[in-house]
CSV table of C-alpha atoms in Angstrom, one decimal:
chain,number,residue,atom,x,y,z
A,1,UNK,CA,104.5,30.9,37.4
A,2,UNK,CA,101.6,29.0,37.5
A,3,UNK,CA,101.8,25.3,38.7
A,4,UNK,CA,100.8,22.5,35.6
A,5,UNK,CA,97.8,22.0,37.4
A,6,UNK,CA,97.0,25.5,37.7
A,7,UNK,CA,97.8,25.8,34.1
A,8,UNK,CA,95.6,23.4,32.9
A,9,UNK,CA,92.7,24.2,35.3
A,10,UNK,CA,92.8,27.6,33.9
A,11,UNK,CA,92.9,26.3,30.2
A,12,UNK,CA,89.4,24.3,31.3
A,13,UNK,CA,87.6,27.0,33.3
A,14,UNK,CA,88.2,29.2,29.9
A,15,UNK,CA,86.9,26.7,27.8
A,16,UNK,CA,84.1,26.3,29.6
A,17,UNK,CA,83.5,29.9,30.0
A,18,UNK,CA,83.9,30.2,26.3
A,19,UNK,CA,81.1,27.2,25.6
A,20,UNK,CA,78.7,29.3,28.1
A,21,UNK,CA,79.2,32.5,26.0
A,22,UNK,CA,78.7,30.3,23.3
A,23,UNK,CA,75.5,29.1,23.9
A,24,UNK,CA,74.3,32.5,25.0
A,25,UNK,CA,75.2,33.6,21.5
A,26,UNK,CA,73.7,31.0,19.9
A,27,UNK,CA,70.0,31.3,21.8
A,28,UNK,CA,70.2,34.9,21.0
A,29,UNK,CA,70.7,34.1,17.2
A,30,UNK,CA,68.4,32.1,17.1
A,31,UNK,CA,65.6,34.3,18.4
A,32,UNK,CA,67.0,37.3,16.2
A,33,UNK,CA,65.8,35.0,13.3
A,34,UNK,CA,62.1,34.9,14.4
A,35,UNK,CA,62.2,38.7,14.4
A,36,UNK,CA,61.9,41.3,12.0
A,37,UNK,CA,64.7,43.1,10.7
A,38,UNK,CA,64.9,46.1,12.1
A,39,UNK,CA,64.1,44.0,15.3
A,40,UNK,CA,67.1,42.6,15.3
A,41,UNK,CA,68.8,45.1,14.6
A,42,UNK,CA,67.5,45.9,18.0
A,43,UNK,CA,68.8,42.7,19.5
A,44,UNK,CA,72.1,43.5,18.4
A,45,UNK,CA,72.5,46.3,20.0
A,46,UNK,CA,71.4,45.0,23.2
A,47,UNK,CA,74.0,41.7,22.8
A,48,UNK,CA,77.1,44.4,22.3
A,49,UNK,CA,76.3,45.8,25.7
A,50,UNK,CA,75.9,42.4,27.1
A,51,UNK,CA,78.8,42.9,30.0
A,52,UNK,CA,80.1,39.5,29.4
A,53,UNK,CA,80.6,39.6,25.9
A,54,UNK,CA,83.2,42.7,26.4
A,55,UNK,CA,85.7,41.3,23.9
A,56,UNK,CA,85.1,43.2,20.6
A,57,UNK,CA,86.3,41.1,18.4
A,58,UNK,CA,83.6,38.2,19.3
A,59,UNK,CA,81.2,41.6,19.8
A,60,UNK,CA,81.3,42.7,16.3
A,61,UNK,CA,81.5,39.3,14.9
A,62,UNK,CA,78.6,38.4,16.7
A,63,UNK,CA,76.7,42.0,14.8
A,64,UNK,CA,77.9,40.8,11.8
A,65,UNK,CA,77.2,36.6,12.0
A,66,UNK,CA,73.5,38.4,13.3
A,67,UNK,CA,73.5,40.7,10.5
A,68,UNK,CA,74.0,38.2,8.0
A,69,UNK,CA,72.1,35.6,9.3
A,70,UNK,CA,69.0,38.1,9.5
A,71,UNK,CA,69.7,38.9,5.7
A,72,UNK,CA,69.8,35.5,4.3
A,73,UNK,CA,66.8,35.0,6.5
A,74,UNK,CA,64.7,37.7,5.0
A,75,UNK,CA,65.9,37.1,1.3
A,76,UNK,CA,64.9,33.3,2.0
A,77,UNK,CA,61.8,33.9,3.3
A,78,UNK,CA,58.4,34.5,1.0
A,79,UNK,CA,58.1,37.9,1.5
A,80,UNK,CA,60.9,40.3,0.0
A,81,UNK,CA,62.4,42.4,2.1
A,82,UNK,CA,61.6,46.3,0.9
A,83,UNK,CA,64.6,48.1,-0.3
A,84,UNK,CA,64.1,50.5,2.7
A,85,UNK,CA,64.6,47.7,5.0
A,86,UNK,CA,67.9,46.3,3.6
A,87,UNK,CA,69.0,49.8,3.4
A,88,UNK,CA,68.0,50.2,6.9
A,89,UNK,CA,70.3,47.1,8.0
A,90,UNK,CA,73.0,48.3,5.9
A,91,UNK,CA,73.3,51.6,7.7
A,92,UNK,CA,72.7,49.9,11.2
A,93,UNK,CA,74.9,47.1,10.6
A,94,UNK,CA,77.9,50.1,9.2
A,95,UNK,CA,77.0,52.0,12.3
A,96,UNK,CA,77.2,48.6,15.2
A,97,UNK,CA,80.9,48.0,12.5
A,98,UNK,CA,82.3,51.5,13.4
A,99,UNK,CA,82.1,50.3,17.4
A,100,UNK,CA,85.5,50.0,17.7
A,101,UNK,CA,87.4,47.8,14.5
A,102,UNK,CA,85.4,47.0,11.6
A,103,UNK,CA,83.0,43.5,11.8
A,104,UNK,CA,85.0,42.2,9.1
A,105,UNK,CA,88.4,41.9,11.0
A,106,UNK,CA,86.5,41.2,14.3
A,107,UNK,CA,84.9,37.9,11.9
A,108,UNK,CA,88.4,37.5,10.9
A,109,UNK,CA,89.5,37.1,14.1
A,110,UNK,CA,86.9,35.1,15.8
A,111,UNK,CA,86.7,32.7,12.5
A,112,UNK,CA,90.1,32.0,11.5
A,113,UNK,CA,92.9,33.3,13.8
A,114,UNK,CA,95.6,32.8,10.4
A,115,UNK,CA,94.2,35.6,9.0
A,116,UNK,CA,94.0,37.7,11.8
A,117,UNK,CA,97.5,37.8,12.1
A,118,UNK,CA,98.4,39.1,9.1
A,119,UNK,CA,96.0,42.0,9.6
A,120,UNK,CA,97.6,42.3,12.6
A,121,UNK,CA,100.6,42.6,11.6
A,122,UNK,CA,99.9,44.8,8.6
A,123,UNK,CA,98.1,47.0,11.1
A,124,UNK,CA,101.3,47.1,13.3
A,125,UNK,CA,103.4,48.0,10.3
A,126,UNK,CA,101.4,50.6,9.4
A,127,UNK,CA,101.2,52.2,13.0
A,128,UNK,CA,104.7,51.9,12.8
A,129,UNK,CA,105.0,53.6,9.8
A,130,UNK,CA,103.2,56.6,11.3
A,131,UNK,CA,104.7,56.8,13.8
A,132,UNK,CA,108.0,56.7,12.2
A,133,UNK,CA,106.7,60.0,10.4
A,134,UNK,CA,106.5,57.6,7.3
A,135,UNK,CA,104.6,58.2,4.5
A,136,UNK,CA,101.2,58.7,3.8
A,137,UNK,CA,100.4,60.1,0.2
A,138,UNK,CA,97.4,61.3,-1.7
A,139,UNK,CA,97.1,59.1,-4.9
A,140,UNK,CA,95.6,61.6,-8.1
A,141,UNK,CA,93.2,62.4,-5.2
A,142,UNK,CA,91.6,58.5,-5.7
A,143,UNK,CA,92.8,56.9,-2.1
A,144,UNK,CA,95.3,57.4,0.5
A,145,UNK,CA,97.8,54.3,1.0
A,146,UNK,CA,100.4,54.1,3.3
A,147,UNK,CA,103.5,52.4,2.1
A,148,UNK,CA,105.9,51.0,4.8
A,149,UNK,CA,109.0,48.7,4.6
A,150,UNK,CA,111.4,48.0,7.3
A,151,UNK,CA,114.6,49.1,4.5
A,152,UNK,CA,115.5,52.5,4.0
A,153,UNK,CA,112.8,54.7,2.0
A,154,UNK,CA,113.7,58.1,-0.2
A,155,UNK,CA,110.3,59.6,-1.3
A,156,UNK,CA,110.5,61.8,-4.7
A,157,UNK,CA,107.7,63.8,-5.8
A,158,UNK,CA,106.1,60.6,-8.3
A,159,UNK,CA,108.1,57.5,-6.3
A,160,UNK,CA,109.5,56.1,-3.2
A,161,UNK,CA,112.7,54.4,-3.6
A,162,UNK,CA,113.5,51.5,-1.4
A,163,UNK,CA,117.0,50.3,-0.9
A,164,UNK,CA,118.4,47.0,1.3
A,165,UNK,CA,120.8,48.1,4.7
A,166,UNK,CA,123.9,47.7,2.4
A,167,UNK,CA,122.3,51.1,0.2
A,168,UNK,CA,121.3,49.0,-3.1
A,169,UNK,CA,117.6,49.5,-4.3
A,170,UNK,CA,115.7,46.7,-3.6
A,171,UNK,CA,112.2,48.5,-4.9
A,172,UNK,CA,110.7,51.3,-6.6
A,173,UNK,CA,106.5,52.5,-6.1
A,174,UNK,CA,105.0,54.4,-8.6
A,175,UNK,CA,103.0,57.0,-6.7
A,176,UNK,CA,100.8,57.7,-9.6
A,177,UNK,CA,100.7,54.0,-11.1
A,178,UNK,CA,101.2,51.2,-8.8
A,179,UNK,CA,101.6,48.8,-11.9
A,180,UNK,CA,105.1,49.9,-11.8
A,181,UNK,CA,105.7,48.7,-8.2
A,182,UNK,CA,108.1,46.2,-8.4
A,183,UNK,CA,110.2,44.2,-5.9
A,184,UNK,CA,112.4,41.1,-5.7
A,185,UNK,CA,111.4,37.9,-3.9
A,186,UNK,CA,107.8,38.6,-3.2
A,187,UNK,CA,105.4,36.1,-1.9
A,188,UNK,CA,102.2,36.7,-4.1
A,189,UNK,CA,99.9,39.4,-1.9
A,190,UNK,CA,96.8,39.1,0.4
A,191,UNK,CA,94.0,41.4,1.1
A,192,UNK,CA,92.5,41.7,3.7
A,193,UNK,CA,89.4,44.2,4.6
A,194,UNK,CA,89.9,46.0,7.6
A,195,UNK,CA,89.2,49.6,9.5
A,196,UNK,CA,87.5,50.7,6.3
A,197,UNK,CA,90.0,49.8,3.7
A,198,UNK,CA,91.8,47.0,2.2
A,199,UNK,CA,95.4,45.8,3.2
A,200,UNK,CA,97.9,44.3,0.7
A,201,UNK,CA,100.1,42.8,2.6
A,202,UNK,CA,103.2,41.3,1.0
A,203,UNK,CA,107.1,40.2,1.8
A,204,UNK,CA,110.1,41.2,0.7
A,205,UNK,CA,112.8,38.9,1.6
A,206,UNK,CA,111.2,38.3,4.6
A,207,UNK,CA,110.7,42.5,5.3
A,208,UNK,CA,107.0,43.3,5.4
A,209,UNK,CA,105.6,45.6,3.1
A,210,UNK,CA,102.0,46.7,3.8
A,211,UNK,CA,100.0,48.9,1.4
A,212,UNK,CA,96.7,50.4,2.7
A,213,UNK,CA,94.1,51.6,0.6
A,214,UNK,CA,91.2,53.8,2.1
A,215,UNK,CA,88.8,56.4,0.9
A,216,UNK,CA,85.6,57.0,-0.8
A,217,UNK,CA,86.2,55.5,-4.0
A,218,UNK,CA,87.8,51.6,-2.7
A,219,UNK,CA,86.4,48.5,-3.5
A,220,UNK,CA,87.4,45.2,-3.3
A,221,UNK,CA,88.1,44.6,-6.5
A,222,UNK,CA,90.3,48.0,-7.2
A,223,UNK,CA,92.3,46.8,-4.0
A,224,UNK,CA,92.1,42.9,-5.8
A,225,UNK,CA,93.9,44.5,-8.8
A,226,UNK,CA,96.3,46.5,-7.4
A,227,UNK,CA,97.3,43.8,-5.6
A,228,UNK,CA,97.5,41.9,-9.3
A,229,UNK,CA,99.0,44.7,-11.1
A,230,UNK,CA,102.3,44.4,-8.6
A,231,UNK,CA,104.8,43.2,-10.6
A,232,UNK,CA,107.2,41.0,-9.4
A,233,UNK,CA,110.3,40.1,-10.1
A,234,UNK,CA,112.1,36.3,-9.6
A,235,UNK,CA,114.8,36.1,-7.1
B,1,UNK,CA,115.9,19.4,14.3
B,2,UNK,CA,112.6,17.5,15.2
B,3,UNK,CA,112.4,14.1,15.4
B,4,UNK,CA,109.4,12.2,13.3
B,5,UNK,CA,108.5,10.0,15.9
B,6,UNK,CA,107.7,12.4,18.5
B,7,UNK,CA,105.3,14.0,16.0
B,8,UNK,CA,104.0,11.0,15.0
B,9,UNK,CA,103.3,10.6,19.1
B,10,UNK,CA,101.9,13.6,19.1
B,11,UNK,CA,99.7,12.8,16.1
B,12,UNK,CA,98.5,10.3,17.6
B,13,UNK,CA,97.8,12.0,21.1
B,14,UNK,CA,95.7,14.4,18.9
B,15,UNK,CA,93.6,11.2,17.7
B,16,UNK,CA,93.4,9.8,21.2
B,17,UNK,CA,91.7,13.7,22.3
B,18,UNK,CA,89.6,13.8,19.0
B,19,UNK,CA,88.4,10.8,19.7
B,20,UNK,CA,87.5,11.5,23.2
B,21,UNK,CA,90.2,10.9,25.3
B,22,UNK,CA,90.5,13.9,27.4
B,23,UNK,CA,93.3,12.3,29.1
B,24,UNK,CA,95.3,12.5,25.8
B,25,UNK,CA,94.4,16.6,25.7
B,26,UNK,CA,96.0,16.9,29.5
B,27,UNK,CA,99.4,14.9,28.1
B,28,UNK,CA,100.0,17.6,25.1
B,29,UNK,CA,99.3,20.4,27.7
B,30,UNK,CA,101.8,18.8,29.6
B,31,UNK,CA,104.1,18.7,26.6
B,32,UNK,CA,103.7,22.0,25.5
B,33,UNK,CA,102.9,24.3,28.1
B,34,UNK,CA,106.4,25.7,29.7
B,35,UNK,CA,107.7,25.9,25.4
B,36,UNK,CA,104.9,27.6,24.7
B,37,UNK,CA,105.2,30.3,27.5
B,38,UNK,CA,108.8,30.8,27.0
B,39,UNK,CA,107.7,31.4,23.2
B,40,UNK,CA,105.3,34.2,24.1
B,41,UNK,CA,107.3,35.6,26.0
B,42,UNK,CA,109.3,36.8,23.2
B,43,UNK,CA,105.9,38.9,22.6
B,44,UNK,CA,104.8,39.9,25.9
B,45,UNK,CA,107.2,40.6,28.5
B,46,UNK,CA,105.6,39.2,31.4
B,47,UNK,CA,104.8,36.0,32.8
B,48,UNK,CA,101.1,35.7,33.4
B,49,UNK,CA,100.6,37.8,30.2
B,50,UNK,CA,102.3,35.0,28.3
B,51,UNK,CA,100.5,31.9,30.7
B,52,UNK,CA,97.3,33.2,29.8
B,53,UNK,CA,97.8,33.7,26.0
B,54,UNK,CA,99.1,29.9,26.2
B,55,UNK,CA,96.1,29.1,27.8
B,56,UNK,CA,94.1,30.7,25.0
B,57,UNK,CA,96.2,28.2,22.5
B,58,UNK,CA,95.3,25.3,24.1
B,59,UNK,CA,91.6,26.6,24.4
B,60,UNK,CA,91.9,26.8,21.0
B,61,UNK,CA,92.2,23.4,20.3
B,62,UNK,CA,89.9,22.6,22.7
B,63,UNK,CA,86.8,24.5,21.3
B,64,UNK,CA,87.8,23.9,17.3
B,65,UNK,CA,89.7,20.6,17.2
B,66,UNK,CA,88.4,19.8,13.6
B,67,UNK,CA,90.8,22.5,12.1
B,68,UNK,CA,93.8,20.5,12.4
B,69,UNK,CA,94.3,19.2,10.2
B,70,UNK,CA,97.5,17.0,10.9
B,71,UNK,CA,99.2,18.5,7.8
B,72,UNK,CA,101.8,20.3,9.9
B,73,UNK,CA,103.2,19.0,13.5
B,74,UNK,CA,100.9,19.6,16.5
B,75,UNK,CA,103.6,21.7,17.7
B,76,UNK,CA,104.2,23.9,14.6
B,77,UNK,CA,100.1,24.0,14.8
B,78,UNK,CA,100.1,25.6,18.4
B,79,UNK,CA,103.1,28.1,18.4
B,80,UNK,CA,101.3,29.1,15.4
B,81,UNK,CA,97.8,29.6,17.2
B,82,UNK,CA,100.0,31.0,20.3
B,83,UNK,CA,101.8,33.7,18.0
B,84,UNK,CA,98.8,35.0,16.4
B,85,UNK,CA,96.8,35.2,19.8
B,86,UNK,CA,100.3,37.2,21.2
B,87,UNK,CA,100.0,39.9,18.4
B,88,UNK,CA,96.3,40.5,18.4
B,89,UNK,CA,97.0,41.0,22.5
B,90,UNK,CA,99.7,43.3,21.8
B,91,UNK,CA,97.2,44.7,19.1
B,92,UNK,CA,94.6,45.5,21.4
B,93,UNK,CA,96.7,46.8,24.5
B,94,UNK,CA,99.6,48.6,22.6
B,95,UNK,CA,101.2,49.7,25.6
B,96,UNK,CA,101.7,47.8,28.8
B,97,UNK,CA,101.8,50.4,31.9
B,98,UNK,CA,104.7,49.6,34.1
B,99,UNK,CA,102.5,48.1,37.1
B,100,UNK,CA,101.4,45.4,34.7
B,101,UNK,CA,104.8,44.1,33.9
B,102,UNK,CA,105.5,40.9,36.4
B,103,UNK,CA,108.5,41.5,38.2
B,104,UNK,CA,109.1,37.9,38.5
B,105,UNK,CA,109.6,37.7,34.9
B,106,UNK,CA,112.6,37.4,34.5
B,107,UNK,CA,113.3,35.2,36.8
B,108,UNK,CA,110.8,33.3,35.6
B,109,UNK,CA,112.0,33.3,31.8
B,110,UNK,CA,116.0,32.5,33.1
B,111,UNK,CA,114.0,29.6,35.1
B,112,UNK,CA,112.3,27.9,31.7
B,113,UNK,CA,115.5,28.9,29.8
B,114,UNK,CA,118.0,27.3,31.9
B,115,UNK,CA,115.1,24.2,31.4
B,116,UNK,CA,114.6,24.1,27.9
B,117,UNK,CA,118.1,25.0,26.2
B,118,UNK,CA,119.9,22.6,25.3
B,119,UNK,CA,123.0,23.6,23.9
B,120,UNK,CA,125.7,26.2,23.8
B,121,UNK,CA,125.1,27.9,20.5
B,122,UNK,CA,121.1,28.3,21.0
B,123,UNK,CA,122.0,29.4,25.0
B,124,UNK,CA,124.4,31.9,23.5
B,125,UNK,CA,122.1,33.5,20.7
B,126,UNK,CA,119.2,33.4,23.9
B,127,UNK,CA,121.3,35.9,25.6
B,128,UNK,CA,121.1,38.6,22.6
B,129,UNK,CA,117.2,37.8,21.7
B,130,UNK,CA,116.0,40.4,23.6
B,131,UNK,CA,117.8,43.2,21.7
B,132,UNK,CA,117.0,42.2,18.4
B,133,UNK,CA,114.1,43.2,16.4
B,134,UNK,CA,110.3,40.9,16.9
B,135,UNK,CA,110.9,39.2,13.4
B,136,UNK,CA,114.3,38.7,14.3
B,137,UNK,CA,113.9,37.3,17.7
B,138,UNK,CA,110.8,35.1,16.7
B,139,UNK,CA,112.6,33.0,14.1
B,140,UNK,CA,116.3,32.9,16.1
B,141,UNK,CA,114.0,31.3,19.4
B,142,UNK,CA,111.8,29.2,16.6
B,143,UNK,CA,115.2,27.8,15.1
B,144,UNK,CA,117.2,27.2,17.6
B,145,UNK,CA,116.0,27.2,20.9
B,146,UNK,CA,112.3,24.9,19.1
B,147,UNK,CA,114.1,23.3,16.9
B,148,UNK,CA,111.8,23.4,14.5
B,149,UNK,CA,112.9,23.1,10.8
B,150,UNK,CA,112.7,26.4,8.1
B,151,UNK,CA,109.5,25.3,6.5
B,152,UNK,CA,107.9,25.0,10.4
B,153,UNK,CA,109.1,28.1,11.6
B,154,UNK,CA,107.9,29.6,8.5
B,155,UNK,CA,104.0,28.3,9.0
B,156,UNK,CA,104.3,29.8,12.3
B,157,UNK,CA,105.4,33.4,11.5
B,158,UNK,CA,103.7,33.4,7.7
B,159,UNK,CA,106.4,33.4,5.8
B,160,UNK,CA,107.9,31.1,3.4
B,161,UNK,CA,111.5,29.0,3.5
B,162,UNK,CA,113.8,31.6,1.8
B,163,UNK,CA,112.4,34.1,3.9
B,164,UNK,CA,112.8,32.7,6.8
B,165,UNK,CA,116.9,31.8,5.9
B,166,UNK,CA,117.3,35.4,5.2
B,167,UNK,CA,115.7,35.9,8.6
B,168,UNK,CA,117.7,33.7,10.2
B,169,UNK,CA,120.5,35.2,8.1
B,170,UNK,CA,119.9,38.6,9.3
B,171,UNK,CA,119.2,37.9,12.6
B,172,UNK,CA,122.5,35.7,13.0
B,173,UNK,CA,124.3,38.8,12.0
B,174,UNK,CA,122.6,40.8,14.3
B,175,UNK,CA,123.5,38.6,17.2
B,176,UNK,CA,126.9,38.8,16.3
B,177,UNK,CA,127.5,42.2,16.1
B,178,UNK,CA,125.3,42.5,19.7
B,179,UNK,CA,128.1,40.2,20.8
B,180,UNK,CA,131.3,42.6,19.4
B,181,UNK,CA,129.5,45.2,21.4
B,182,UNK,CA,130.4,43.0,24.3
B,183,UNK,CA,133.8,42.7,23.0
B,184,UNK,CA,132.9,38.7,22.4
B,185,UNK,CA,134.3,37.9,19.0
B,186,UNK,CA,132.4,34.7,17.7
């Protein structure tokens, strides 16, 4: 083990790594915003292959503060940007997103490491799920959504029933109407955007349940009311 | 269970660092750093895995000390920060290849144990930990070997009171029945 003042030597030398990478980041922004769009769309490109800015996370965040910084920039400035050109940025900024994990969770975890966590872990339970063999089910053709719980699962054609370890149902999904997805003890869910779908992540006396929507057809809001149309029942 | 005055000193070493006391930083590394590791290491199972995801804590508060807020202890505040920087590591590098793993590890964990536990019951559970499931293991080390109370162990794994006593429920039952398989009847 490292020595305390090894430790905390260390624990400087990163910081002040982290406040050079900083600075490099913000120079670059700053010059993106003198540019055109597709310019920087340019300059975002050429900061991801940067070699020391090799995590992702601060990588695609970076793409995405750039990519939104450029936006608000165009849209603020006289001259309105041509639908072609926002169009444009869209498709670069989904292509730079699709590096390795969305820009949205990479944001999530370079802004707020709370959140991050719980995508995190609702990615783990999910992984886990598969490879479990757990479940992944076509929805009326709408989405996919994996369901996963740490209990006991016995899938029926329309619904998955869960039960505790001592056998007794604890839950019930819907597979075709997720308003009647009920459980006991639930903290009220999150969502959280990530790999190209939305994550409601909720407990269930203290067991993780983590239901992933993805396909053509999400949005936001459908994964907002899912999330809302959960019924829960009081312990 | 925690003591209000130390996290009232602590507090206040926070105020001496955001004020500009850099000193002040050095004494809560200095507080924090071996319980910290020997937390991580119930996530990563390696010594300079877990020193370096420490590290990343306390740069944490280094680079964004405005986001504490003081409305939970300093401690609960970094084990928090510490957790979440463990799973995104174990996020990002699923598997760990065997030439990566520290052999001094566990010498090294027995070493900060043998330090930092206190008493019988939380030695005894610390035995088991490593056989029980992440949740499980996180809120038995939280509980017992931090002694920090339900409502702190539950800002740092995200989950509220109740669920953390049915953790701590489960897990307890857990331990115990790890124990029978020893053929030690608690």
């Amino acid at each position: 083990m490292k020595s305390e003042k090894e430790f905390l030597d260390g624990v400087y030398a990163k910081y002040e790594k982290e406040l050079e990478l900083r600075r490099k980041r913000t120079k670059m922004l700053s010059m993106c915003a003198t540019l055109s769009a597709c310019a920087c769309v340019a300059i975002i490109v050429a900061i991801r292959s940067v070699p020391d800015i090799n995590n992702v996370a601060e990588d695609a965040a970076l793409a995405d503060a750039a990519y939104g910084y450029t936006t608000q920039n165009m849209y603020s400035s006289s001259k309105e940007p041509s639908e072609e050109a926002v169009l444009e940025m869209a498709k670069s900024y989904k292509a730079a997103a699709k590096a390795q994990i969305t820009a949205d969770y990479a944001a999530d975890i370079a802004e707020d490491g709370m959140l991050v966590s719980e995508v995190a872990e609702a990615e783990e339970a999910v992984a886990e799920a598969d490879e479990d063999n757990g479940t992944l089910y076509s929805n009326a053709g709408k989405f996919t959504f994996n369901l996963y719980t740490s209990n006991s699962q016995t899938v029926y054609e329309d619904k998955i029933e869960y039960t505790d370890e001592d056998g007794s149902l604890i839950a019930t999904a819907y597979l075709n109407d997720l308003r009647g997805f009920s459980c006991i003890g639930c903290t009220y869910p999150q969502v959280s955007e990530a790999n190209g779908g939305y994550y409601i992540n909720h407990n269930m006396n203290g067991e993780s349940i983590v239901i992933f929507l993805s396909g053509e057809q999400y949005e936001k809001e459908l994964a907002q009311s899912v999330a809302d149309s959960i019924v829960y029942n009081e312990d | 269970m925690r003591e209000g005055g130390k996290v009232s000193a602590d507090n206040e070493l926070f105020r001496r660092y955001i004020d500009g006391d850099i000193k002040a930083f050095d004494e809560i590394v200095k507080a924090y750093r071996e319980n910290l590791i020997f937390f991580v290491m119930r996530y990563v199972r390696c010594t300079s895995l877990a020193e370096e995801i420490a590290q990343d804590a306390f740069v944490e508060l280094l680079l964004h000390k405005h986001r504490y807020n003081f409305s939970c202890s300093l401690k609960t505040y970094l084990f928090t920060i510490a957790k979440n920087k463990a799973i995104n590591h174990l996020r990002r590098q699923k598997f760990l290849s065997d030439e990566e793993i520290d052999i001094n590890t566990k010498a090294d964990e027995e070493d900060l144990a043998q330090r930092l536990i206190k008493d019988e019951q939380s030695a005894m559970l610390y035995k088991v930990l490593d056989r029980l499931n992440g949740d499980y293991r996180c809120a038995l080390h939280l509980v017992y070997i931090e002694n920090l109370s339900y409502d702190d162990a539950g800002k740092v794994m995200g989950k509220n009171r109740k669920q953390i006593e049915n953790l701590v429920f489960r897990a307890k039952a857990a331990a115990r029945n790890e124990f029978e398989k020893e053929g030690v009847v608690l």
